[in-house]
Amino acid sequence: MTKLVEKTIIEIVSDVSGFDPDEISMDSNFFKDLEIDSIKAIEITVAIEKKFKINVRDEDVPKLTTVRQAVELVGKLLNQKSSKATIA
Amino acid sequence: MANIHANEYDVIIIGAGISGLVCGCYLAKAGMKVLISEQHFKPGGYCTSFKRKNFTFDAAAHCFGGYRKNGITRKIFEDLNINTRLKVIKSNPSNIMMTPDYNISFWDEIEQTGYELEKCFPHESKNIIKFFNFLTRSPASEFIRIRHMTFQDLLDLYFTDNKLKSLLSAPLLGIGGLPPALMSAFVGAKLYSEFLLDGGYHLTGGIQELPDTLAEAFQGSGGTLLLSSRVRKIKVKNKSVHGVIVGNNEFISSKYVISSCDAKQSFLELLDKEDVEKEFCANLNKMRPSISNFILYLGLDRNYRELPCRAATICFFSHYDLNKSYRAIQKADINSYGGYMMYIPDREPSVLAVIPAPYKNEEFWNENKEYFSSWFIKRIEETSIPHLSEHIIYKEAATPLTLFRYTLNYQGACFGWAATPSQLLVPGFKKNIEIEGLYLNGHWTTQGMGISSVAYVGAETAKLVLKKQKIRYT
C-alpha cells in the first residue's frame, strides 16, 4: 500500500514539476529541490486530494514539505478513511 | 524541390498569444526547432493594438504586472533578454478605485496604498496591513490553505467592514471577471500581488510592442512564426502527438504540440473524438468559461483638462453589491451593473473603456452595440469625464463576438475558465495524461489569468518540455 502511495505521489510530483521520477527521492524537498512555488504546491495538493479522495486539513499543510511527509500524511489519511468506513 | 525536413519540427505551438510566444522563446533559445502557428495576421492574442486615425488603441489588455525586482514578468523578460528592448513605463498610481464615497489609489509603494485605505477605514487599519503582508510576504506553502476558499472567505478572515471588502473586490470583477463570492481566493490573491499591488506597467507605443518583441526574439533564436495560419487538427498516433494540419490540409509533424488556444477547441475540435477520453470531455463540457467584455475605443480631439489621471486604470462603481453587478451582467443589463473600467494612455487623448458582457449572438449585438456604446459614453461623462461626447472624433467598440473572432477564445471569454475554486489547477489540463507530447498552455490551463500569469504558464510549459528532453535551460 505504502509503495503504491509513494509511486503515485512521485508520479504527481513529476507531472507537476517536470522532474523525472528517477530524480525525485523520498527526501526531496518540494521547495528547495523541486522548484515548487505556490501554484505548483496547490496543484500537487489538489491532485493528491482528487487521486486519493482525501481532504488535506489546514493543520496538515505544514507537514507537506518533502515527498516522505506527503506519503506519510496520505497514508495516515487513507487509514483514517478506511477505519471510518469500517465503523460505518 | 522543397526541403523534406521543412515540415518537421520538435515542437508546434498553436497560437501566438503571450503564453505561446513566451513558451516558444524559451524552447527556441534552448535549441529546439519550434513553429508557432497563429490564425490572426498579427501576434498577441488579447495583447494586440490597432491604429485608427493616428490613434493607437490597445485592443484588450493594456498593461501588465509582476515587474518589480524578482517579479514574475520581470524574471521572464530578463531570461529572454527582452527587458532591454522594451521601454517599460510604470504609472503611479497604477489603479484608482472610485465609488461615490471613496477614491483610493494603488501606488508604487504598497505602504502608501495601505495608508490611503487606512485613512478611509481607520477601524480596519491593522487588518489592512496584515492582509497586504499575507498577499506579498507569505511563503508558497501558505497558499495551500486557501485553495478551496473564495476571495470573499479570505476577506472575511481579515475584515469586518463590508464596504471595504467590496472596495477591495471591485477591481477583481474588472480584471478577473468574478465577484468575490465566486472567485477563487488564490486567484484573487495573485491578481492582487501581481497586478494591483505591482501593476500599471505599460509600453510607450502600446501593448503590441510586447508580442512583437517576443516574436522578434523567438525568430532571432531560430523559431518559425506563421501568421494567418489556422491549425485545423492535432494528429495523434499510438497515443502520442504526431503533428498538426494547418490551412489547406498541410501536415506538419512534431514530437510535441503545445496548444496555447482555448481548451474546448483543443480537445473537442482539434483532436479527433477517439483520441480524447470520454470522461475528460464530459468534465470539459461541465466547466464554465469566464465572462467576456464589451470594449469601447474613443479617440478625442485634444487634451482637455477634464481628462482624469492619465495612464492609470480607473475602476468605477456606483454601488457596493458586486453580486448584483455580476447577476446583471449575465443578463446584459448594463444599467444595473453599475461599474466600468477605463484607461487613458499618456501617449495620446484616447479612452479604452471596458465592462463585462455575456456572449450573445450576432442579432443581439447588431441591435445592442450602439445602445451599449451610447450608454457607456453617457455613464463616463456623468461620473468621470465631463463633456466627453463633445470631443469624440473616433469611436469603435468590440463585443464578445469581436473578441471571439480575433482570438478564437471560447465565447470571447477574457480570462480562460471562470476562476472559481473548483476550476483552479484542475489536474490533467496542463499536461495531457492520455496523449504523450500534448500540453495545454495559457489561461485555459486553470493556472491563472492576465499577462504575468500566462507568461508564467508559457515559461513553465517550456520547462516541462525541456526537462522531458533533458535539455538544460537557464
Coordinates of C-alpha atoms in Angstrom, one line a residue:
Chain A
M1 CA 0.0 0.0 0.0
T2 CA 2.7 2.5 1.1
K3 CA 4.7 1.6 -2.0
L4 CA 1.7 2.3 -4.2
V5 CA 1.1 5.6 -2.4
E6 CA 4.7 6.5 -2.8
K7 CA 4.7 5.7 -6.5
T8 CA 1.5 7.7 -7.2
I9 CA 2.8 10.7 -5.3
I10 CA 6.1 10.7 -7.1
E11 CA 4.1 10.5 -10.4
I12 CA 2.0 13.5 -9.4
V13 CA 5.1 15.5 -8.3
S14 CA 6.9 14.5 -11.5
D15 CA 3.9 15.6 -13.7
V16 CA 3.7 19.0 -11.9
S17 CA 7.4 19.7 -11.5
G18 CA 8.7 18.2 -14.8
F19 CA 11.4 16.3 -12.9
D20 CA 11.9 12.7 -13.9
P21 CA 10.6 10.2 -11.3
D22 CA 14.2 8.9 -11.0
E23 CA 15.3 12.4 -9.9
I24 CA 12.7 12.5 -7.1
S25 CA 13.6 10.8 -3.9
M26 CA 11.7 10.4 -0.6
D27 CA 13.8 13.2 0.9
S28 CA 13.4 15.6 -2.0
N29 CA 12.2 18.9 -0.6
F30 CA 9.4 20.4 -2.7
F31 CA 10.5 23.9 -2.4
K32 CA 14.3 23.6 -2.2
D33 CA 14.9 20.7 -4.6
L34 CA 11.9 20.6 -7.0
E35 CA 11.3 24.2 -7.8
I36 CA 7.8 24.1 -6.3
D37 CA 6.2 27.5 -6.0
S38 CA 2.7 28.5 -4.6
I39 CA 0.9 27.4 -7.8
K40 CA 2.6 24.1 -8.0
A41 CA 2.2 23.5 -4.3
I42 CA -1.6 23.8 -4.7
E43 CA -1.5 21.8 -7.9
I44 CA 0.2 18.9 -6.1
T45 CA -2.2 19.1 -3.1
V46 CA -5.3 19.3 -5.3
A47 CA -4.1 16.4 -7.4
I48 CA -3.3 14.3 -4.3
E49 CA -6.7 15.1 -2.9
K50 CA -8.5 14.1 -6.1
K51 CA -6.4 11.0 -6.7
F52 CA -6.8 9.5 -3.2
K53 CA -10.2 11.1 -2.5
I54 CA -9.0 12.6 0.7
N55 CA -9.1 16.1 2.2
V56 CA -5.8 17.6 3.5
R57 CA -6.7 19.7 6.5
D58 CA -5.2 23.1 7.2
E59 CA -3.2 21.8 10.2
D60 CA -1.6 19.2 8.0
V61 CA -0.3 21.7 5.5
P62 CA 3.0 22.5 7.3
K63 CA 3.7 18.7 7.1
L64 CA 3.9 18.9 3.3
T65 CA 7.5 19.8 2.6
T66 CA 9.1 16.6 1.5
V67 CA 7.9 13.6 -0.6
R68 CA 8.2 11.4 2.5
Q69 CA 6.0 13.7 4.6
A70 CA 3.4 13.7 1.8
V71 CA 3.5 9.9 1.6
E72 CA 3.1 9.6 5.4
L73 CA 0.3 12.1 5.5
V74 CA -1.6 10.4 2.7
G75 CA -1.1 7.0 4.3
K76 CA -2.5 8.4 7.6
L77 CA -5.5 10.0 6.0
L78 CA -6.2 6.8 4.0
N79 CA -6.1 4.7 7.2
Q80 CA -8.5 7.1 8.9
K81 CA -10.8 6.9 5.9
S82 CA -10.8 3.1 5.9
S83 CA -11.3 2.8 9.7
K84 CA -14.2 5.3 9.4
A85 CA -15.6 3.2 6.5
T86 CA -15.3 0.0 8.7
I87 CA -17.2 1.6 11.6
A88 CA -19.9 2.9 9.3
Chain B
M1 CA 12.1 20.7 -54.6
A2 CA 11.1 21.7 -51.1
N3 CA 13.3 20.6 -48.3
I4 CA 11.9 17.3 -47.0
H5 CA 12.6 18.4 -43.4
A6 CA 10.8 21.8 -43.8
N7 CA 7.6 20.3 -42.4
E8 CA 9.2 18.7 -39.3
Y9 CA 9.6 20.4 -36.0
D10 CA 10.4 19.4 -32.5
V11 CA 7.6 21.5 -31.1
I12 CA 4.5 23.1 -32.7
I13 CA 2.7 25.8 -30.7
I14 CA -0.8 26.7 -31.6
G15 CA -1.5 30.4 -31.0
A16 CA 0.9 33.4 -30.7
G17 CA -0.7 34.9 -27.6
I18 CA 1.7 35.8 -24.8
S19 CA 1.8 32.2 -23.4
G20 CA 2.6 30.7 -26.8
L21 CA 5.3 33.3 -27.6
V22 CA 7.0 33.1 -24.2
C23 CA 6.9 29.3 -24.4
G24 CA 8.3 29.4 -27.9
C25 CA 11.1 31.8 -26.9
Y26 CA 12.3 29.5 -24.1
L27 CA 12.2 26.4 -26.3
A28 CA 13.9 28.1 -29.3
K29 CA 16.5 29.7 -27.1
A30 CA 17.3 26.2 -25.7
G31 CA 18.0 25.0 -29.3
M32 CA 14.7 23.2 -30.1
K33 CA 13.2 23.6 -33.6
V34 CA 9.9 25.4 -32.9
L35 CA 7.0 26.5 -35.1
I36 CA 4.3 28.9 -33.8
S37 CA 1.1 28.9 -35.9
E38 CA -1.2 31.8 -35.3
Q39 CA -4.6 32.3 -37.1
H40 CA -4.6 36.1 -36.8
F41 CA -2.4 38.2 -39.0
K42 CA -0.5 39.6 -36.0
P43 CA 0.8 38.1 -32.9
G44 CA -0.5 38.9 -29.4
G45 CA -3.9 37.2 -28.8
Y46 CA -5.6 39.6 -26.3
C47 CA -2.4 41.7 -26.3
T48 CA -2.7 43.5 -29.6
S49 CA -3.1 47.1 -30.7
F50 CA -4.6 48.6 -33.7
K51 CA -4.2 52.0 -35.4
R52 CA -7.1 54.3 -36.5
K53 CA -6.9 58.0 -37.4
N54 CA -3.5 58.5 -35.8
F55 CA -4.6 56.8 -32.6
T56 CA -3.1 53.5 -31.3
F57 CA -5.7 51.6 -29.4
D58 CA -4.9 48.6 -27.2
A59 CA -7.5 46.1 -28.3
A60 CA -8.0 44.4 -24.9
A61 CA -5.1 44.1 -22.4
H62 CA -3.3 47.4 -22.0
C63 CA -0.8 46.9 -19.2
F64 CA 0.8 44.2 -17.1
G65 CA 2.0 43.5 -13.6
G66 CA 4.7 41.5 -11.8
Y67 CA 7.5 43.7 -12.8
R68 CA 9.1 44.6 -9.5
K69 CA 12.6 43.2 -8.7
N70 CA 12.1 39.4 -8.6
G71 CA 8.6 39.9 -10.1
I72 CA 7.3 37.0 -12.3
T73 CA 7.1 39.1 -15.5
R74 CA 10.5 40.8 -15.0
K75 CA 12.2 37.4 -14.4
I76 CA 10.8 36.1 -17.7
F77 CA 11.7 39.3 -19.7
E78 CA 15.2 39.0 -18.3
D79 CA 15.5 35.3 -19.1
L80 CA 14.6 36.1 -22.7
N81 CA 16.7 39.3 -22.9
I82 CA 13.8 41.4 -24.0
N83 CA 13.8 43.7 -20.9
T84 CA 16.4 45.8 -22.6
R85 CA 14.5 46.0 -25.8
L86 CA 11.2 47.1 -24.3
K87 CA 10.6 50.6 -22.8
V88 CA 8.5 49.7 -19.8
I89 CA 6.9 52.6 -18.0
K90 CA 5.2 52.3 -14.7
S91 CA 2.2 54.5 -14.0
N92 CA 1.9 55.7 -10.4
P93 CA -0.8 55.3 -9.2
S94 CA -1.4 52.2 -11.3
N95 CA -5.0 51.8 -10.4
I96 CA -7.7 54.1 -9.0
M97 CA -10.8 52.7 -7.4
M98 CA -13.7 55.2 -7.4
T99 CA -17.0 54.9 -5.7
P100 CA -19.4 57.7 -4.6
D101 CA -17.7 57.7 -1.1
Y102 CA -14.1 56.8 -1.8
N103 CA -11.3 57.5 -4.2
I104 CA -8.5 55.0 -3.5
S105 CA -5.2 54.9 -5.5
F106 CA -2.9 52.0 -5.8
W107 CA 0.7 53.3 -5.5
D108 CA 4.1 52.0 -6.3
E109 CA 4.8 51.9 -2.6
I110 CA 2.5 49.3 -1.1
E111 CA 2.6 51.1 2.3
Q112 CA 1.2 54.2 0.6
T113 CA -1.7 52.3 -0.8
G114 CA -2.3 50.8 2.7
Y115 CA -2.1 54.2 4.2
E116 CA -4.9 55.5 1.9
L117 CA -7.1 52.6 2.8
E118 CA -6.4 53.1 6.5
K119 CA -7.4 56.8 6.3
C120 CA -10.8 55.8 4.9
F121 CA -11.2 52.7 7.2
P122 CA -9.2 53.5 10.4
H123 CA -11.0 50.8 12.3
E124 CA -9.5 48.2 9.9
S125 CA -6.1 49.7 10.0
K126 CA -4.2 46.7 11.4
N127 CA -6.1 44.2 9.3
I128 CA -5.2 46.1 6.1
I129 CA -1.5 45.7 7.0
K130 CA -2.0 42.1 7.9
F131 CA -3.8 41.4 4.6
F132 CA -1.2 43.1 2.4
N133 CA 1.5 41.2 4.3
F134 CA -0.3 37.9 3.6
L135 CA -0.5 38.8 -0.1
T136 CA 3.1 39.9 -0.6
R137 CA 5.2 38.0 2.0
S138 CA 3.7 34.6 2.6
P139 CA 5.8 31.5 1.8
A140 CA 4.5 29.3 -1.1
S141 CA 3.0 26.7 1.3
E142 CA 0.7 29.3 3.0
F143 CA -1.4 29.5 -0.2
I144 CA -2.3 25.8 0.0
R145 CA -4.6 26.7 2.9
I146 CA -6.7 29.0 0.7
R147 CA -7.1 26.6 -2.3
H148 CA -10.8 25.8 -1.7
M149 CA -11.7 29.3 -0.5
T150 CA -13.4 32.1 -2.3
F151 CA -12.0 35.6 -2.2
Q152 CA -14.9 36.5 0.0
D153 CA -13.9 33.8 2.5
L154 CA -10.4 35.3 2.5
L155 CA -11.6 38.8 3.1
D156 CA -13.9 37.6 5.9
L157 CA -10.8 36.2 7.6
Y158 CA -9.3 39.7 7.7
F159 CA -12.0 42.3 7.7
T160 CA -15.4 43.1 9.1
D161 CA -16.3 46.3 7.1
N162 CA -18.4 45.3 4.2
K163 CA -17.8 48.4 2.2
L164 CA -14.0 47.8 2.5
K165 CA -14.5 44.2 1.3
S166 CA -16.5 45.4 -1.7
L167 CA -13.9 48.1 -2.5
L168 CA -11.1 45.6 -2.4
S169 CA -13.1 43.2 -4.6
A170 CA -14.4 45.6 -7.2
P171 CA -11.2 45.8 -9.3
L172 CA -11.2 42.0 -9.4
L173 CA -14.5 42.0 -11.2
G174 CA -12.9 44.1 -13.9
I175 CA -9.6 42.2 -14.2
G176 CA -10.8 38.7 -13.3
G177 CA -14.4 38.6 -14.3
L178 CA -15.9 37.3 -11.0
P179 CA -17.4 38.8 -7.8
P180 CA -15.7 37.8 -4.5
A181 CA -18.3 35.2 -3.6
L182 CA -17.4 33.2 -6.7
M183 CA -13.7 34.0 -7.3
S184 CA -11.0 31.6 -6.0
A185 CA -9.1 33.2 -3.1
F186 CA -5.8 32.1 -4.6
V187 CA -6.6 33.7 -8.0
G188 CA -7.8 36.9 -6.2
A189 CA -4.6 36.9 -4.1
K190 CA -2.4 36.5 -7.2
L191 CA -4.3 39.3 -9.0
Y192 CA -3.5 41.5 -6.0
S193 CA 0.1 40.7 -5.6
E194 CA 0.9 40.5 -9.3
F195 CA -1.3 43.2 -10.7
L196 CA -3.0 45.6 -8.3
L197 CA 0.0 45.9 -5.9
D198 CA 2.6 45.7 -8.7
G199 CA 0.8 46.8 -11.8
G200 CA 0.4 49.6 -14.3
Y201 CA 3.4 48.7 -16.4
H202 CA 2.8 49.8 -20.0
L203 CA 4.8 50.3 -23.2
T204 CA 5.3 53.6 -24.9
G205 CA 3.9 52.6 -28.2
G206 CA 1.0 50.4 -26.9
I207 CA 0.8 46.8 -25.8
Q208 CA 1.5 45.4 -29.3
E209 CA 5.2 46.1 -28.6
L210 CA 5.2 43.2 -26.2
P211 CA 4.2 40.4 -28.6
D212 CA 6.1 42.0 -31.4
T213 CA 9.3 42.0 -29.3
L214 CA 8.7 38.4 -28.2
A215 CA 8.1 37.4 -31.8
E216 CA 11.3 39.0 -32.8
A217 CA 13.2 37.3 -30.0
F218 CA 11.6 34.0 -31.0
Q219 CA 12.6 34.4 -34.6
G220 CA 16.1 35.6 -33.5
S221 CA 16.6 32.3 -31.8
G222 CA 15.7 30.3 -34.9
G223 CA 11.9 29.9 -34.3
T224 CA 9.4 30.0 -37.2
L225 CA 6.3 32.1 -36.8
L226 CA 3.4 31.5 -39.2
L227 CA 0.7 34.2 -39.2
S228 CA -2.7 33.9 -40.7
S229 CA -2.2 30.2 -40.3
R230 CA -5.0 28.4 -38.5
V231 CA -4.4 24.9 -37.1
R232 CA -7.2 22.6 -38.2
K233 CA -6.3 19.4 -36.5
I234 CA -3.9 17.9 -33.9
K235 CA -2.9 14.5 -35.1
V236 CA -2.3 11.6 -32.7
K237 CA -0.7 8.3 -33.5
N238 CA -0.4 5.4 -30.9
K239 CA -1.3 7.8 -28.0
S240 CA 1.4 10.3 -28.9
V241 CA 1.1 13.5 -30.8
H242 CA 2.3 13.3 -34.3
G243 CA 1.8 16.8 -35.7
V244 CA -0.8 19.2 -36.9
I245 CA -2.8 20.0 -40.0
V246 CA -2.8 23.7 -41.0
G247 CA -4.5 25.8 -43.6
N248 CA -5.3 23.9 -46.7
N249 CA -4.7 20.3 -45.4
E250 CA -1.0 20.7 -45.0
F251 CA 0.5 18.2 -42.4
I252 CA 3.4 19.4 -40.3
S253 CA 5.0 16.8 -38.0
S254 CA 6.3 17.3 -34.4
K255 CA 7.1 15.4 -31.3
Y256 CA 5.3 18.0 -29.1
V257 CA 2.2 20.0 -29.6
I258 CA 1.5 22.9 -27.2
S259 CA -1.9 24.2 -27.6
S260 CA -2.0 27.9 -26.5
C261 CA -5.5 28.3 -27.7
D262 CA -8.8 27.6 -25.9
A263 CA -9.3 24.3 -24.1
K264 CA -12.6 23.3 -25.7
Q265 CA -11.3 24.0 -29.2
S266 CA -8.1 22.0 -28.4
F267 CA -9.8 18.9 -27.0
L268 CA -13.2 18.9 -28.8
E269 CA -12.4 20.2 -32.2
L270 CA -8.7 20.0 -33.0
L271 CA -8.3 16.5 -31.6
D272 CA -10.2 13.6 -33.1
K273 CA -13.0 12.3 -30.9
E274 CA -11.5 8.9 -30.4
D275 CA -8.2 10.4 -29.1
V276 CA -9.8 12.1 -26.1
E277 CA -11.1 10.2 -23.1
K278 CA -14.9 10.4 -22.8
E279 CA -14.7 11.3 -19.1
F280 CA -12.3 14.2 -19.8
C281 CA -14.7 15.5 -22.5
A282 CA -17.7 15.2 -20.1
N283 CA -15.8 17.2 -17.5
L284 CA -14.8 19.8 -20.0
N285 CA -18.4 20.3 -21.1
K286 CA -19.4 20.9 -17.4
M287 CA -16.8 23.6 -16.9
R288 CA -17.8 27.3 -17.1
P289 CA -15.8 29.9 -19.2
S290 CA -15.1 33.3 -17.8
I291 CA -17.1 36.3 -18.8
S292 CA -16.4 38.3 -22.0
N293 CA -16.1 42.1 -22.3
F294 CA -17.6 44.9 -24.2
I295 CA -14.8 47.3 -25.0
L296 CA -15.2 50.9 -26.2
Y297 CA -12.4 52.8 -28.0
L298 CA -12.6 56.5 -28.2
G299 CA -10.3 58.9 -30.0
L300 CA -10.6 62.5 -28.6
D301 CA -9.9 65.8 -30.3
R302 CA -7.5 67.3 -27.8
N303 CA -6.0 67.0 -24.3
Y304 CA -8.6 68.8 -22.3
R305 CA -8.4 69.4 -18.6
E306 CA -11.3 67.2 -17.6
L307 CA -9.3 64.0 -18.6
P308 CA -8.7 62.2 -15.3
C309 CA -5.5 60.6 -14.2
R310 CA -3.5 59.5 -17.4
A311 CA -2.0 56.1 -17.6
A312 CA -3.8 54.7 -14.5
T313 CA -6.6 52.1 -14.8
I314 CA -9.7 53.6 -13.3
C315 CA -12.3 51.3 -11.8
F316 CA -15.6 53.0 -11.1
F317 CA -18.5 51.5 -9.1
S318 CA -21.7 53.4 -8.2
H319 CA -22.7 50.8 -5.5
Y320 CA -21.1 48.0 -3.4
D321 CA -23.3 45.0 -4.3
L322 CA -20.9 43.1 -6.6
N323 CA -23.0 40.0 -6.7
K324 CA -25.9 42.1 -8.0
S325 CA -23.5 43.5 -10.7
Y326 CA -22.4 40.1 -11.7
R327 CA -26.1 38.9 -12.0
A328 CA -26.9 42.0 -14.1
I329 CA -24.1 41.3 -16.5
Q330 CA -25.3 37.7 -17.1
K331 CA -28.5 39.3 -18.4
A332 CA -26.6 42.0 -20.4
D333 CA -28.3 44.6 -18.1
I334 CA -25.7 47.3 -18.2
N335 CA -27.9 49.8 -16.3
S336 CA -27.8 47.6 -13.1
Y337 CA -24.2 46.7 -13.5
G338 CA -23.1 50.0 -12.0
G339 CA -19.4 49.9 -12.9
Y340 CA -16.8 50.1 -15.6
M341 CA -13.0 50.1 -16.0
M342 CA -11.2 52.8 -18.0
Y343 CA -7.7 53.6 -19.2
I344 CA -6.5 56.8 -20.8
P345 CA -3.0 56.3 -22.2
D346 CA -0.4 59.1 -21.7
R347 CA 0.7 58.9 -25.3
E348 CA -2.5 60.5 -26.8
P349 CA -6.0 61.6 -25.9
S350 CA -7.9 58.4 -26.2
V351 CA -10.1 56.3 -24.0
L352 CA -10.2 52.5 -23.6
A353 CA -13.3 51.6 -21.5
V354 CA -14.4 48.1 -20.5
I355 CA -17.5 46.4 -19.0
P356 CA -18.1 42.7 -18.7
A357 CA -20.6 41.3 -21.2
P358 CA -22.2 38.0 -21.9
Y359 CA -21.7 36.0 -25.1
K360 CA -24.8 36.6 -27.3
N361 CA -25.5 36.0 -31.0
E362 CA -24.9 38.4 -33.8
E363 CA -28.5 39.6 -33.9
F364 CA -28.3 40.7 -30.3
W365 CA -25.1 42.7 -30.8
N366 CA -26.4 44.2 -34.1
E367 CA -29.3 45.5 -32.2
N368 CA -27.5 46.5 -29.0
K369 CA -23.9 47.5 -29.8
E370 CA -24.8 51.2 -30.5
Y371 CA -27.0 51.3 -27.3
F372 CA -24.1 49.9 -25.2
S373 CA -21.7 52.5 -26.7
S374 CA -24.0 55.4 -26.1
W375 CA -24.9 54.3 -22.6
F376 CA -21.3 53.8 -21.8
I377 CA -20.2 57.3 -23.1
K378 CA -23.0 58.9 -21.1
R379 CA -22.0 57.0 -18.0
I380 CA -18.4 58.0 -18.2
E381 CA -19.5 61.6 -18.9
E382 CA -21.6 61.6 -15.7
T383 CA -19.0 60.0 -13.5
S384 CA -15.5 60.9 -14.6
I385 CA -15.0 62.9 -17.8
P386 CA -17.5 65.8 -18.2
H387 CA -18.4 66.8 -21.8
L388 CA -16.7 63.7 -23.2
S389 CA -19.2 63.2 -26.1
E390 CA -18.3 66.7 -27.4
H391 CA -14.7 65.7 -28.1
I392 CA -15.0 62.3 -29.7
I393 CA -13.5 62.1 -33.2
Y394 CA -13.3 58.4 -33.5
K395 CA -15.5 55.7 -31.9
E396 CA -15.4 51.9 -32.2
A397 CA -16.5 49.1 -29.9
A398 CA -15.7 45.4 -29.6
T399 CA -18.3 42.9 -28.4
P400 CA -17.7 39.4 -27.2
L401 CA -18.2 38.3 -30.8
T402 CA -15.3 40.6 -31.9
L403 CA -13.1 39.1 -29.2
F404 CA -14.0 35.6 -30.3
R405 CA -13.4 36.4 -34.0
Y406 CA -9.9 37.8 -33.3
T407 CA -8.7 35.3 -30.7
L408 CA -11.0 32.2 -31.0
N409 CA -11.3 32.1 -27.2
Y410 CA -14.5 30.2 -26.5
Q411 CA -17.4 32.6 -26.3
G412 CA -15.0 35.5 -26.3
A413 CA -14.0 34.6 -22.7
C414 CA -11.5 37.1 -21.5
F415 CA -9.8 35.1 -18.7
G416 CA -10.0 31.4 -19.8
W417 CA -12.2 29.4 -17.4
A418 CA -14.1 31.2 -14.7
A419 CA -11.7 31.4 -11.8
T420 CA -13.8 29.7 -9.2
P421 CA -12.2 27.5 -6.5
S422 CA -13.4 24.3 -8.2
Q423 CA -11.9 25.4 -11.5
L424 CA -8.5 26.1 -10.0
L425 CA -5.5 24.0 -11.0
V426 CA -7.6 21.1 -12.3
P427 CA -5.3 18.0 -12.8
G428 CA -4.8 16.8 -16.4
F429 CA -5.2 20.2 -18.0
K430 CA -1.7 21.5 -18.4
K431 CA -0.1 18.2 -19.5
N432 CA -2.5 15.7 -21.0
I433 CA -2.1 12.4 -19.3
E434 CA -3.6 10.3 -22.1
I435 CA -1.7 11.8 -25.0
E436 CA 2.1 11.8 -24.9
G437 CA 3.6 15.1 -26.0
L438 CA 0.4 17.2 -25.7
Y439 CA 0.4 20.2 -23.5
L440 CA -2.2 23.0 -22.9
N441 CA -0.8 26.5 -22.3
G442 CA -2.1 29.9 -21.3
H443 CA -5.2 31.0 -19.4
W444 CA -7.2 27.8 -20.2
T445 CA -4.9 25.6 -18.1
T446 CA -6.8 26.7 -14.9
Q447 CA -3.5 28.1 -13.7
G448 CA -4.3 31.8 -13.7
M449 CA -5.1 34.8 -15.9
G450 CA -3.6 38.1 -17.0
I451 CA -0.3 38.7 -18.8
S452 CA 2.0 37.8 -15.9
S453 CA 0.2 34.6 -15.3
V454 CA 0.1 33.4 -18.9
A455 CA 3.7 34.4 -19.3
Y456 CA 4.5 32.3 -16.2
V457 CA 2.4 29.3 -17.7
G458 CA 4.3 29.7 -21.0
A459 CA 7.7 29.6 -19.3
E460 CA 6.7 26.6 -17.1
T461 CA 5.3 24.7 -20.1
A462 CA 8.5 25.2 -21.9
K463 CA 10.5 24.0 -18.8
L464 CA 8.3 20.8 -18.7
V465 CA 9.2 20.0 -22.3
L466 CA 12.9 20.9 -21.8
K467 CA 13.1 18.7 -18.7
K468 CA 11.5 15.9 -20.6
Q469 CA 14.1 16.3 -23.3
K470 CA 16.9 16.6 -20.7
I471 CA 17.9 19.9 -22.1
R472 CA 19.3 22.4 -19.6
Y473 CA 17.7 25.8 -19.5
T474 CA 19.0 28.9 -18.0

